[in-house]
mmCIF file of C-alpha atoms and ligand atoms in Angstrom:
data_model
loop_
_atom_site.group_PDB
_atom_site.id
_atom_site.type_symbol
_atom_site.label_atom_id
_atom_site.label_comp_id
_atom_site.label_asym_id
_atom_site.label_seq_id
_atom_site.Cartn_x
_atom_site.Cartn_y
_atom_site.Cartn_z
ATOM 1 C CA MET Y 15 5.089 -109.619 66.344
ATOM 2 C CA LYS Y 16 7.140 -107.209 64.107
ATOM 3 C CA ARG Y 17 4.885 -104.916 61.991
ATOM 4 C CA LYS Y 18 5.094 -105.523 58.204
ATOM 5 C CA THR Y 19 6.535 -102.709 56.050
ATOM 6 C CA ALA Y 20 5.323 -101.116 52.947
ATOM 7 C CA LEU Y 21 6.689 -98.339 50.787
ATOM 8 C CA ILE Y 22 4.176 -96.509 48.556
ATOM 9 C CA THR Y 23 5.296 -94.307 45.843
ATOM 10 C CA GLY Y 24 3.011 -91.862 44.596
ATOM 11 C CA ILE Y 25 1.484 -91.530 48.388
ATOM 12 C CA ASN Y 26 -0.065 -88.315 47.556
ATOM 13 C CA GLY Y 27 -2.019 -89.484 44.778
ATOM 14 C CA GLN Y 28 -5.611 -91.025 44.787
ATOM 15 C CA ASP Y 29 -4.514 -94.677 44.983
ATOM 16 C CA GLY Y 30 -1.526 -94.023 47.362
ATOM 17 C CA SER Y 31 -3.752 -92.231 49.946
ATOM 18 C CA TYR Y 32 -6.233 -95.126 50.013
ATOM 19 C CA LEU Y 33 -3.898 -97.983 49.928
ATOM 20 C CA ALA Y 34 -2.132 -96.197 52.850
ATOM 21 C CA LYS Y 35 -5.462 -96.422 54.804
ATOM 22 C CA PHE Y 36 -6.041 -99.865 53.831
ATOM 23 C CA LEU Y 37 -2.765 -100.973 54.873
ATOM 24 C CA LEU Y 38 -2.682 -98.882 58.306
ATOM 25 C CA ASN Y 39 -5.953 -100.846 59.133
ATOM 26 C CA LYS Y 40 -3.897 -104.245 58.607
ATOM 27 C CA LYS Y 41 -1.423 -102.490 60.943
ATOM 28 C CA PHE Y 42 1.407 -102.070 58.593
ATOM 29 C CA HIS Y 43 4.132 -99.436 58.978
ATOM 30 C CA VAL Y 44 3.510 -97.341 55.954
ATOM 31 C CA TYR Y 45 6.441 -95.405 54.252
ATOM 32 C CA GLY Y 46 5.315 -93.040 51.720
ATOM 33 C CA LEU Y 47 7.575 -91.594 48.996
ATOM 34 C CA SER Y 48 6.715 -87.866 48.151
ATOM 35 C CA ARG Y 49 8.653 -85.631 45.622
ATOM 36 C CA ARG Y 50 9.290 -82.151 46.761
ATOM 37 C CA THR Y 51 6.747 -79.436 45.683
ATOM 38 C CA SER Y 52 6.994 -75.707 46.769
ATOM 39 C CA ASN Y 53 3.803 -76.676 48.735
ATOM 40 C CA TYR Y 54 3.546 -79.572 51.031
ATOM 41 C CA LYS Y 55 -0.228 -79.899 51.373
ATOM 42 C CA PHE Y 56 -0.882 -83.727 51.698
ATOM 43 C CA GLN Y 57 -4.578 -83.009 51.319
ATOM 44 C CA ARG Y 58 -5.859 -86.604 50.510
ATOM 45 C CA LEU Y 59 -4.059 -87.950 53.529
ATOM 46 C CA LYS Y 60 -5.207 -85.323 55.885
ATOM 47 C CA TYR Y 61 -8.721 -85.662 54.620
ATOM 48 C CA LEU Y 62 -8.478 -89.331 55.144
ATOM 49 C CA LYS Y 63 -6.881 -88.608 58.681
ATOM 50 C CA ILE Y 64 -4.012 -90.704 58.245
ATOM 51 C CA PHE Y 65 -1.228 -88.132 57.495
ATOM 52 C CA ASP Y 66 0.440 -88.407 61.042
ATOM 53 C CA LYS Y 67 0.497 -92.083 60.813
ATOM 54 C CA ILE Y 68 2.546 -92.413 57.862
ATOM 55 C CA SER Y 69 6.627 -92.041 57.565
ATOM 56 C CA ILE Y 70 7.049 -89.405 54.765
ATOM 57 C CA ILE Y 71 10.185 -89.733 52.815
ATOM 58 C CA TYR Y 72 10.982 -87.170 50.310
ATOM 59 C CA GLY Y 73 12.542 -88.321 46.868
ATOM 60 C CA ASP Y 74 11.935 -88.247 43.141
ATOM 61 C CA ILE Y 75 11.335 -91.663 41.990
ATOM 62 C CA THR Y 76 13.409 -91.018 38.612
ATOM 63 C CA GLU Y 77 16.515 -90.507 40.849
ATOM 64 C CA TYR Y 78 18.256 -94.084 40.793
ATOM 65 C CA GLU Y 79 20.839 -93.268 43.594
ATOM 66 C CA ASN Y 80 18.338 -91.857 45.841
ATOM 67 C CA ILE Y 81 15.749 -94.616 45.502
ATOM 68 C CA THR Y 82 18.489 -97.084 45.883
ATOM 69 C CA LYS Y 83 19.477 -95.729 49.335
ATOM 70 C CA ILE Y 84 15.817 -95.575 50.536
ATOM 71 C CA ILE Y 85 15.276 -99.254 49.625
ATOM 72 C CA LYS Y 86 18.427 -100.438 51.172
ATOM 73 C CA LYS Y 87 17.668 -98.533 54.485
ATOM 74 C CA ILE Y 88 14.031 -99.628 54.900
ATOM 75 C CA LYS Y 89 14.228 -103.082 53.090
ATOM 76 C CA PRO Y 90 10.330 -103.098 52.979
ATOM 77 C CA ASN Y 91 8.447 -106.072 52.630
ATOM 78 C CA PHE Y 92 6.326 -104.734 49.781
ATOM 79 C CA ILE Y 93 6.770 -101.694 47.356
ATOM 80 C CA PHE Y 94 3.767 -100.383 45.627
ATOM 81 C CA ASN Y 95 4.663 -98.445 42.885
ATOM 82 C CA PHE Y 96 1.868 -96.032 42.239
ATOM 83 C CA ALA Y 97 4.045 -93.021 41.353
ATOM 84 C CA ALA Y 98 3.193 -91.968 37.635
ATOM 85 C CA GLN Y 99 2.638 -89.109 35.315
ATOM 86 C CA SER Y 100 -0.786 -90.653 35.179
ATOM 87 C CA PHE Y 101 -2.696 -88.127 32.942
ATOM 88 C CA VAL Y 102 -2.999 -89.265 29.370
ATOM 89 C CA ASP Y 103 -3.726 -86.029 27.673
ATOM 90 C CA TYR Y 104 -0.492 -84.440 29.457
ATOM 91 C CA SER Y 105 1.514 -87.509 28.070
ATOM 92 C CA PHE Y 106 1.167 -86.410 24.379
ATOM 93 C CA ASP Y 107 2.893 -83.005 25.256
ATOM 94 C CA ASN Y 108 5.289 -84.495 27.683
ATOM 95 C CA LYS Y 109 6.327 -87.811 26.257
ATOM 96 C CA PHE Y 110 10.032 -87.820 27.726
ATOM 97 C CA THR Y 111 9.007 -87.039 31.198
ATOM 98 C CA THR Y 112 6.065 -89.380 31.054
ATOM 99 C CA TYR Y 113 8.753 -92.075 29.859
ATOM 100 C CA GLU Y 114 11.148 -91.013 32.742
ATOM 101 C CA ILE Y 115 8.745 -91.533 35.380
ATOM 102 C CA ASN Y 116 6.518 -94.228 34.254
ATOM 103 C CA THR Y 117 9.250 -96.684 32.884
ATOM 104 C CA LYS Y 118 12.647 -95.711 33.718
ATOM 105 C CA ALA Y 119 11.825 -95.569 37.221
ATOM 106 C CA VAL Y 120 10.719 -98.994 37.401
ATOM 107 C CA TYR Y 121 13.907 -100.191 36.121
ATOM 108 C CA ASN Y 122 15.532 -98.259 39.280
ATOM 109 C CA ILE Y 123 13.360 -100.031 41.679
ATOM 110 C CA LEU Y 124 13.581 -103.515 40.197
ATOM 111 C CA GLU Y 125 17.392 -103.306 39.836
ATOM 112 C CA THR Y 126 17.557 -102.167 43.455
ATOM 113 C CA ILE Y 127 15.352 -105.010 44.830
ATOM 114 C CA LYS Y 128 17.330 -107.588 42.671
ATOM 115 C CA ASN Y 129 20.735 -106.325 44.036
ATOM 116 C CA PHE Y 130 19.891 -105.201 47.580
ATOM 117 C CA SER Y 131 16.479 -106.418 48.807
ATOM 118 C CA LYS Y 132 15.624 -109.773 47.124
ATOM 119 C CA LYS Y 133 12.924 -110.687 49.735
ATOM 120 C CA THR Y 134 10.924 -107.340 48.970
ATOM 121 C CA LYS Y 135 7.680 -108.072 47.134
ATOM 122 C CA PHE Y 136 6.995 -105.521 44.216
ATOM 123 C CA TYR Y 137 3.574 -104.292 42.827
ATOM 124 C CA GLN Y 138 3.337 -102.358 39.430
ATOM 125 C CA ALA Y 139 0.393 -100.050 38.848
ATOM 126 C CA SER Y 140 -0.335 -101.226 35.365
ATOM 127 C CA THR Y 141 -3.359 -99.860 33.256
ATOM 128 C CA SER Y 142 -6.353 -100.854 30.896
ATOM 129 C CA GLU Y 143 -4.804 -97.954 28.629
ATOM 130 C CA MET Y 144 -2.179 -100.434 27.678
ATOM 131 C CA TYR Y 145 -4.907 -102.055 25.595
ATOM 132 C CA GLY Y 146 -5.783 -99.358 23.548
ATOM 133 C CA ASN Y 147 -8.209 -100.012 20.743
ATOM 134 C CA SER Y 148 -7.862 -103.793 20.686
ATOM 135 C CA ASN Y 149 -11.271 -104.222 18.957
ATOM 136 C CA ARG Y 150 -12.292 -106.871 21.756
ATOM 137 C CA LYS Y 151 -15.300 -106.930 23.514
ATOM 138 C CA PHE Y 152 -13.552 -107.260 26.798
ATOM 139 C CA GLN Y 153 -9.843 -107.275 27.643
ATOM 140 C CA ASN Y 154 -8.122 -109.905 29.907
ATOM 141 C CA GLU Y 155 -4.509 -110.886 30.859
ATOM 142 C CA ASN Y 156 -4.257 -112.589 27.423
ATOM 143 C CA THR Y 157 -5.459 -109.748 25.474
ATOM 144 C CA GLU Y 158 -2.710 -108.155 23.068
ATOM 145 C CA PHE Y 159 -1.721 -104.452 23.980
ATOM 146 C CA ASN Y 160 -2.077 -101.836 21.299
ATOM 147 C CA PRO Y 161 -1.341 -98.414 23.234
ATOM 148 C CA VAL Y 162 -2.489 -95.086 21.531
ATOM 149 C CA SER Y 163 -0.680 -92.688 23.778
ATOM 150 C CA PRO Y 164 2.580 -92.123 25.461
ATOM 151 C CA TYR Y 165 1.292 -92.637 28.566
ATOM 152 C CA ALA Y 166 0.024 -96.133 27.632
ATOM 153 C CA ILE Y 167 3.305 -96.939 25.778
ATOM 154 C CA SER Y 168 5.373 -95.887 28.984
ATOM 155 C CA LYS Y 169 3.183 -98.312 31.071
ATOM 156 C CA VAL Y 170 3.481 -101.278 28.644
ATOM 157 C CA SER Y 171 7.122 -100.945 28.787
ATOM 158 C CA ALA Y 172 6.959 -100.961 32.697
ATOM 159 C CA HIS Y 173 4.639 -103.969 32.464
ATOM 160 C CA ASP Y 174 7.071 -105.826 30.479
ATOM 161 C CA LEU Y 175 9.913 -105.002 32.716
ATOM 162 C CA VAL Y 176 8.124 -106.483 35.715
ATOM 163 C CA ARG Y 177 7.351 -109.716 33.626
ATOM 164 C CA ILE Y 178 11.135 -110.037 32.708
ATOM 165 C CA TYR Y 179 12.542 -109.387 36.214
ATOM 166 C CA ARG Y 180 9.939 -112.066 37.460
ATOM 167 C CA LYS Y 181 10.812 -114.669 35.020
ATOM 168 C CA SER Y 182 14.614 -113.916 34.762
ATOM 169 C CA PHE Y 183 15.715 -112.630 37.990
ATOM 170 C CA GLY Y 184 12.929 -114.736 40.324
ATOM 171 C CA ILE Y 185 11.889 -111.523 41.910
ATOM 172 C CA PHE Y 186 8.270 -111.301 43.376
ATOM 173 C CA ALA Y 187 6.944 -108.648 41.007
ATOM 174 C CA SER Y 188 3.177 -108.470 40.307
ATOM 175 C CA SER Y 189 1.239 -106.078 38.169
ATOM 176 C CA GLY Y 190 -2.526 -105.193 38.441
ATOM 177 C CA ILE Y 191 -3.943 -103.965 35.088
ATOM 178 C CA LEU Y 192 -6.495 -101.797 36.756
ATOM 179 C CA PHE Y 193 -9.198 -100.325 34.763
ATOM 180 C CA ASN Y 194 -10.382 -96.748 35.586
ATOM 181 C CA HIS Y 195 -11.250 -96.422 39.209
ATOM 182 C CA GLU Y 196 -12.496 -93.324 40.747
ATOM 183 C CA SER Y 197 -13.393 -91.820 44.234
ATOM 184 C CA PRO Y 198 -14.175 -88.517 45.847
ATOM 185 C CA LEU Y 199 -10.225 -87.926 45.849
ATOM 186 C CA ARG Y 200 -9.730 -88.504 42.092
ATOM 187 C CA GLY Y 201 -7.564 -85.729 40.562
ATOM 188 C CA PRO Y 202 -9.525 -82.771 39.276
ATOM 189 C CA GLU Y 203 -8.720 -83.159 35.691
ATOM 190 C CA PHE Y 204 -9.933 -86.829 35.235
ATOM 191 C CA VAL Y 205 -13.648 -86.867 33.492
ATOM 192 C CA THR Y 206 -15.745 -88.221 36.261
ATOM 193 C CA LYS Y 207 -14.587 -85.842 38.766
ATOM 194 C CA LYS Y 208 -14.679 -82.934 36.379
ATOM 195 C CA ILE Y 209 -18.682 -84.091 35.762
ATOM 196 C CA ILE Y 210 -19.410 -84.291 39.215
ATOM 197 C CA SER Y 211 -17.751 -81.300 40.628
ATOM 198 C CA ASN Y 212 -19.053 -78.913 37.960
ATOM 199 C CA LEU Y 213 -22.745 -80.213 38.059
ATOM 200 C CA VAL Y 214 -22.608 -79.877 41.962
ATOM 201 C CA LYS Y 215 -21.298 -76.466 41.568
ATOM 202 C CA ILE Y 216 -23.984 -75.603 39.104
ATOM 203 C CA LYS Y 217 -26.780 -77.001 41.283
ATOM 204 C CA LEU Y 218 -25.689 -75.178 44.665
ATOM 205 C CA LYS Y 219 -23.590 -72.260 43.494
ATOM 206 C CA ASN Y 220 -23.145 -70.343 40.072
ATOM 207 C CA GLY Y 221 -21.210 -73.154 38.405
ATOM 208 C CA LYS Y 222 -20.177 -73.115 34.654
ATOM 209 C CA PRO Y 223 -21.061 -75.808 32.391
ATOM 210 C CA VAL Y 224 -18.486 -78.854 32.149
ATOM 211 C CA HIS Y 225 -16.621 -78.961 28.960
ATOM 212 C CA LEU Y 226 -16.184 -82.523 27.602
ATOM 213 C CA GLY Y 227 -14.487 -84.287 24.483
ATOM 214 C CA ASN Y 228 -15.526 -87.602 23.126
ATOM 215 C CA LEU Y 229 -18.882 -88.578 24.912
ATOM 216 C CA TYR Y 230 -19.181 -91.818 23.220
ATOM 217 C CA SER Y 231 -15.971 -93.335 24.785
ATOM 218 C CA PHE Y 232 -16.708 -96.317 27.006
ATOM 219 C CA ARG Y 233 -14.759 -97.155 30.247
ATOM 220 C CA ASP Y 234 -15.221 -99.769 32.929
ATOM 221 C CA TRP Y 235 -15.420 -97.458 36.176
ATOM 222 C CA GLY Y 236 -14.930 -98.993 39.415
ATOM 223 C CA TYR Y 237 -14.429 -97.826 43.110
ATOM 224 C CA VAL Y 238 -11.000 -97.211 44.413
ATOM 225 C CA GLU Y 239 -11.370 -98.937 47.833
ATOM 226 C CA ASP Y 240 -12.521 -102.100 46.242
ATOM 227 C CA TYR Y 241 -9.381 -102.079 43.919
ATOM 228 C CA MET Y 242 -7.038 -101.586 46.967
ATOM 229 C CA ASP Y 243 -8.385 -104.921 48.297
ATOM 230 C CA ALA Y 244 -7.615 -106.546 44.877
ATOM 231 C CA ILE Y 245 -4.061 -105.135 45.013
ATOM 232 C CA PHE Y 246 -3.461 -106.548 48.568
ATOM 233 C CA LYS Y 247 -4.714 -110.087 47.405
ATOM 234 C CA ILE Y 248 -2.583 -109.832 44.406
ATOM 235 C CA VAL Y 249 0.661 -109.137 46.433
ATOM 236 C CA ASN Y 250 -0.292 -111.920 49.081
ATOM 237 C CA HIS Y 251 -0.841 -114.464 46.386
ATOM 238 C CA LYS Y 252 1.580 -117.554 46.618
ATOM 239 C CA LYS Y 253 3.159 -116.641 43.585
ATOM 240 C CA ALA Y 254 3.850 -113.544 41.607
ATOM 241 C CA ASP Y 255 1.468 -112.894 38.461
ATOM 242 C CA ASP Y 256 -0.686 -110.353 36.411
ATOM 243 C CA PHE Y 257 -4.267 -109.897 37.226
ATOM 244 C CA VAL Y 258 -6.908 -107.637 35.467
ATOM 245 C CA VAL Y 259 -8.897 -105.652 38.052
ATOM 246 C CA GLY Y 260 -12.168 -104.033 36.943
ATOM 247 C CA THR Y 261 -16.100 -104.346 36.956
ATOM 248 C CA GLY Y 262 -16.592 -106.184 33.976
ATOM 249 C CA SER Y 263 -19.316 -103.367 33.020
ATOM 250 C CA SER Y 264 -18.635 -100.664 30.471
ATOM 251 C CA THR Y 265 -20.590 -97.186 30.404
ATOM 252 C CA SER Y 266 -20.138 -94.376 27.850
ATOM 253 C CA ILE Y 267 -19.190 -90.779 28.956
ATOM 254 C CA ILE Y 268 -22.578 -89.550 28.088
ATOM 255 C CA ASP Y 269 -24.324 -92.053 30.108
ATOM 256 C CA PHE Y 270 -21.995 -91.390 33.261
ATOM 257 C CA PHE Y 271 -23.124 -87.786 32.817
ATOM 258 C CA LYS Y 272 -26.681 -88.697 32.757
ATOM 259 C CA ILE Y 273 -26.337 -90.733 35.872
ATOM 260 C CA ALA Y 274 -24.539 -88.010 37.574
ATOM 261 C CA CYS Y 275 -27.260 -85.614 36.461
ATOM 262 C CA ALA Y 276 -30.196 -87.814 37.895
ATOM 263 C CA GLU Y 277 -28.254 -88.243 41.103
ATOM 264 C CA ILE Y 278 -27.671 -84.426 41.609
ATOM 265 C CA GLY Y 279 -31.501 -83.680 40.610
ATOM 266 C CA PHE Y 280 -31.087 -82.305 36.973
ATOM 267 C CA ASN Y 281 -33.161 -83.350 33.913
ATOM 268 C CA PRO Y 282 -30.618 -82.922 31.115
ATOM 269 C CA ILE Y 283 -31.876 -82.103 27.532
ATOM 270 C CA PHE Y 284 -29.399 -82.418 24.803
ATOM 271 C CA LYS Y 285 -29.342 -80.204 21.571
ATOM 272 C CA ASN Y 286 -27.312 -80.632 18.412
ATOM 273 C CA ASN Y 287 -24.793 -83.029 17.256
ATOM 274 C CA GLY Y 288 -21.040 -83.330 16.851
ATOM 275 C CA PRO Y 289 -19.033 -80.372 18.293
ATOM 276 C CA ASN Y 290 -22.077 -78.162 18.865
ATOM 277 C CA LYS Y 291 -23.779 -80.457 21.053
ATOM 278 C CA PHE Y 292 -24.647 -79.215 24.453
ATOM 279 C CA CYS Y 293 -27.113 -79.882 27.212
ATOM 280 C CA TYR Y 294 -29.140 -77.866 29.591
ATOM 281 C CA ASP Y 295 -31.446 -78.618 32.707
ATOM 282 C CA LYS Y 296 -35.180 -78.939 31.789
ATOM 283 C CA GLN Y 297 -36.409 -77.119 34.751
ATOM 284 C CA THR Y 298 -33.800 -74.449 35.406
ATOM 285 C CA GLU Y 299 -32.712 -74.011 31.865
ATOM 286 C CA LYS Y 300 -29.095 -73.513 33.179
ATOM 287 C CA LYS Y 301 -26.553 -74.797 30.761
ATOM 288 C CA LEU Y 302 -24.894 -78.079 32.193
ATOM 289 C CA MET Y 303 -22.346 -79.267 29.259
ATOM 290 C CA ILE Y 304 -20.616 -78.085 26.274
ATOM 291 C CA ILE Y 305 -18.154 -79.905 23.834
ATOM 292 C CA ASN Y 306 -14.952 -78.641 23.777
ATOM 293 C CA ARG Y 307 -12.955 -79.869 20.413
ATOM 294 C CA ASN Y 308 -9.591 -79.421 22.530
ATOM 295 C CA LEU Y 309 -10.622 -82.168 24.645
ATOM 296 C CA PHE Y 310 -10.523 -84.804 21.773
ATOM 297 C CA ARG Y 311 -7.481 -86.922 22.139
ATOM 298 C CA GLU Y 312 -4.779 -87.290 19.265
ATOM 299 C CA GLN Y 313 -6.125 -90.949 19.072
ATOM 300 C CA GLU Y 314 -9.315 -91.802 20.873
ATOM 301 C CA LEU Y 315 -9.415 -95.083 22.870
ATOM 302 C CA HIS Y 316 -13.112 -96.138 22.397
ATOM 303 C CA TYR Y 317 -13.963 -99.285 24.415
ATOM 304 C CA LEU Y 318 -12.765 -100.805 27.694
ATOM 305 C CA LYS Y 319 -14.500 -103.515 29.512
ATOM 306 C CA ALA Y 320 -12.617 -105.847 31.994
ATOM 307 C CA ASP Y 321 -12.788 -109.639 31.955
ATOM 308 C CA ILE Y 322 -12.094 -110.213 35.593
ATOM 309 C CA SER Y 323 -12.742 -113.993 35.494
ATOM 310 C CA LYS Y 324 -8.840 -114.694 36.370
ATOM 311 C CA ILE Y 325 -9.011 -112.614 39.511
ATOM 312 C CA LYS Y 326 -12.354 -114.032 40.493
ATOM 313 C CA ARG Y 327 -11.284 -117.477 40.129
ATOM 314 C CA VAL Y 328 -7.784 -117.429 41.444
ATOM 315 C CA LEU Y 329 -8.032 -114.510 44.334
ATOM 316 C CA LYS Y 330 -11.734 -114.691 45.083
ATOM 317 C CA TRP Y 331 -12.053 -110.965 44.573
ATOM 318 C CA LYS Y 332 -14.881 -109.188 43.003
ATOM 319 C CA PRO Y 333 -16.055 -105.504 43.170
ATOM 320 C CA LYS Y 334 -18.637 -104.477 45.860
ATOM 321 C CA THR Y 335 -19.603 -100.834 44.594
ATOM 322 C CA ASN Y 336 -21.597 -100.287 41.512
ATOM 323 C CA LEU Y 337 -21.198 -97.356 39.458
ATOM 324 C CA LYS Y 338 -24.432 -95.624 40.978
ATOM 325 C CA ASN Y 339 -23.077 -96.008 44.283
ATOM 326 C CA LEU Y 340 -19.624 -94.798 43.105
ATOM 327 C CA ILE Y 341 -21.197 -91.686 41.813
ATOM 328 C CA LYS Y 342 -23.333 -91.235 45.061
ATOM 329 C CA LYS Y 343 -20.171 -90.878 47.142
ATOM 330 C CA MET Y 344 -18.387 -88.616 44.729
ATOM 331 C CA VAL Y 345 -21.636 -86.408 44.825
ATOM 332 C CA SER Y 346 -21.816 -86.309 48.514
ATOM 333 C CA TYR Y 347 -18.294 -85.355 48.757
ATOM 334 C CA GLU Y 348 -18.774 -82.495 46.330
ATOM 335 C CA ILE Y 349 -21.804 -81.148 48.421
ATOM 336 C CA GLU Y 350 -20.106 -81.315 51.689
ATOM 337 C CA LYS Y 351 -16.967 -79.673 50.190
ATOM 338 C CA ILE Y 352 -19.183 -76.610 49.104
ATOM 339 C CA LYS Y 353 -21.094 -76.533 52.570
ATOM 340 C CA ASN Y 354 -17.714 -76.410 54.490
ATOM 341 C CA PRO Y 355 -15.574 -74.133 52.384
ATOM 342 C CA GLN Y 356 -13.487 -73.368 55.489
ATOM 343 C CA ASP Y 357 -12.297 -76.892 55.757
ATOM 344 C CA GLU Y 358 -8.752 -76.993 54.166
ATOM 345 C CA TYR Y 359 -8.689 -80.863 53.804
ATOM 346 C CA PHE Y 360 -11.293 -80.960 51.092
ATOM 347 C CA TYR Y 361 -9.628 -81.819 47.788
HETATM 348 P P1 NAP O 3 -2.482 -90.040 40.732
HETATM 349 O O1 NAP O 3 -3.436 -89.348 41.467
HETATM 350 O O2 NAP O 3 -1.970 -89.103 39.568
HETATM 351 O O3 NAP O 3 -1.039 -90.131 41.623
HETATM 352 C C1 NAP O 3 0.136 -90.352 41.133
HETATM 353 C C2 NAP O 3 1.266 -89.816 42.212
HETATM 354 O O4 NAP O 3 2.567 -90.105 41.616
HETATM 355 C C3 NAP O 3 1.240 -88.550 42.691
HETATM 356 O O5 NAP O 3 1.167 -88.508 44.044
HETATM 357 C C4 NAP O 3 2.337 -87.953 42.068
HETATM 358 O O6 NAP O 3 3.051 -86.931 43.078
HETATM 359 C C5 NAP O 3 3.624 -89.131 42.313
HETATM 360 N N1 NAP O 3 4.341 -88.878 41.349
HETATM 361 C C6 NAP O 3 4.512 -88.474 39.998
HETATM 362 N N2 NAP O 3 5.865 -88.293 39.523
HETATM 363 C C7 NAP O 3 6.876 -88.488 40.560
HETATM 364 C C8 NAP O 3 8.088 -88.534 40.619
HETATM 365 N N3 NAP O 3 8.841 -88.186 39.379
HETATM 366 N N4 NAP O 3 8.646 -88.957 42.125
HETATM 367 C C9 NAP O 3 7.526 -89.175 42.977
HETATM 368 N N5 NAP O 3 6.520 -89.135 42.866
HETATM 369 C C10 NAP O 3 5.891 -88.886 41.727
HETATM 370 O O7 NAP O 3 -2.695 -91.273 40.134
HETATM 371 P P2 NAP O 3 -3.549 -92.419 40.796
HETATM 372 O O8 NAP O 3 -4.952 -92.351 40.165
HETATM 373 O O9 NAP O 3 -3.499 -92.646 42.193
HETATM 374 O O10 NAP O 3 -3.100 -93.923 40.218
HETATM 375 C C11 NAP O 3 -1.993 -94.466 40.802
HETATM 376 C C12 NAP O 3 -1.127 -95.441 39.796
HETATM 377 O O11 NAP O 3 -2.032 -96.183 39.039
HETATM 378 C C13 NAP O 3 -0.638 -94.627 38.587
HETATM 379 O O12 NAP O 3 0.688 -95.312 38.103
HETATM 380 C C14 NAP O 3 -1.368 -94.672 37.521
HETATM 381 O O13 NAP O 3 -0.915 -94.539 36.202
HETATM 382 C C15 NAP O 3 -2.196 -96.035 38.022
HETATM 383 N N6 NAP O 3 -3.468 -96.170 37.378
HETATM 384 C C16 NAP O 3 -4.388 -95.491 37.717
HETATM 385 C C17 NAP O 3 -5.803 -95.729 37.217
HETATM 386 C C18 NAP O 3 -6.920 -94.915 37.791
HETATM 387 O O14 NAP O 3 -7.890 -95.215 37.174
HETATM 388 N N7 NAP O 3 -6.947 -94.280 39.015
HETATM 389 C C19 NAP O 3 -5.981 -96.832 36.341
HETATM 390 C C20 NAP O 3 -5.053 -97.734 36.158
HETATM 391 C C21 NAP O 3 -3.694 -97.388 36.520
HETATM 392 P P3 NAP O 3 2.384 -85.494 43.240
HETATM 393 O O15 NAP O 3 1.413 -85.692 44.230
HETATM 394 O O16 NAP O 3 3.622 -84.745 43.904
HETATM 395 O O17 NAP O 3 1.897 -84.947 42.014
#
């Protein structure tokens, strides 16, 4: 039987790497789109030991002609659009780049599918950031969007495009509204990775205290491999649709920090309030965390919690990994990384 084919944009990213691993296990032929940089490291793919199993195609998602050429040539069964300027803070100073990559490029792909590859099923990586401050106890497929960052605005527009192409042109185009999902291979600027990698360095070497912004934002954090399973179910559902993917439980940054401390063996003591708050370890008196005013967002997003009843009911999906186990995985990875400094594939 002919192998199914998938094109993953953003193959170098956290989700692209894990989805590639997931699809290779299902015997897919995986094509990965990667933009040119001065240094092709593909560390995540190499760490997962899948780099040589993927057909890498070089290209920038914002180049309409090139994207069209690629899709026309391989006519994949599935396109997973993960490529994005995905860091919210960066989007405030780089609004136009964020829009080009996160919105305009989605037009490029959908237009190409419509004109040249109508059987290709499309998946868009939508995000819980689209909800902004919704003032709801939880968010689901019917919750209104109220974006509070250029990143979120770009993703709302892309989300709307997917819906329009699905309804107006009959394209199989689905979106997963994914709440935060983490892994050992999360980008270094994201708060979960920052907390864990700094704390492990303090424990095992002479690391510096982690700088944090608003400790009282709540997020619904899940584990990436569970979410790749959800995405696979979404694109294999009989009809294209939108689904919220999350855990259904929400934790503040300060509580995430405390759980990570406990896992690593610290006993955190907090001093002061507001911007002068800091934290040290009771036994060693090492400073673990300080507040950095520059890390507060222009508009904070206070509270996210997924209502996953639709995906549970329709696709029979639910997450398998709880927050404690997710943190355990991230901590073991950082410990291994420090113990094996010669291993170039650690991210
Ligand atoms: P990520 O690690 O930042 O990966 C994004 C990827 O997009 C990177 O590999 C990047 O390439 C690539 N990219 C950026 N601009 C590009 C361009 N112009 N042309 C081609 N490739 C480009 O993000 P992630 O965490 O894997 O997230 C995957 C997707 O899910 C993103 O769309 C994100 O917005 C969305 N999402 C993520 C979460 C989450 O919690 N992780 C939650 C909801 C939605 P380089 O490697 O060259 O930089």
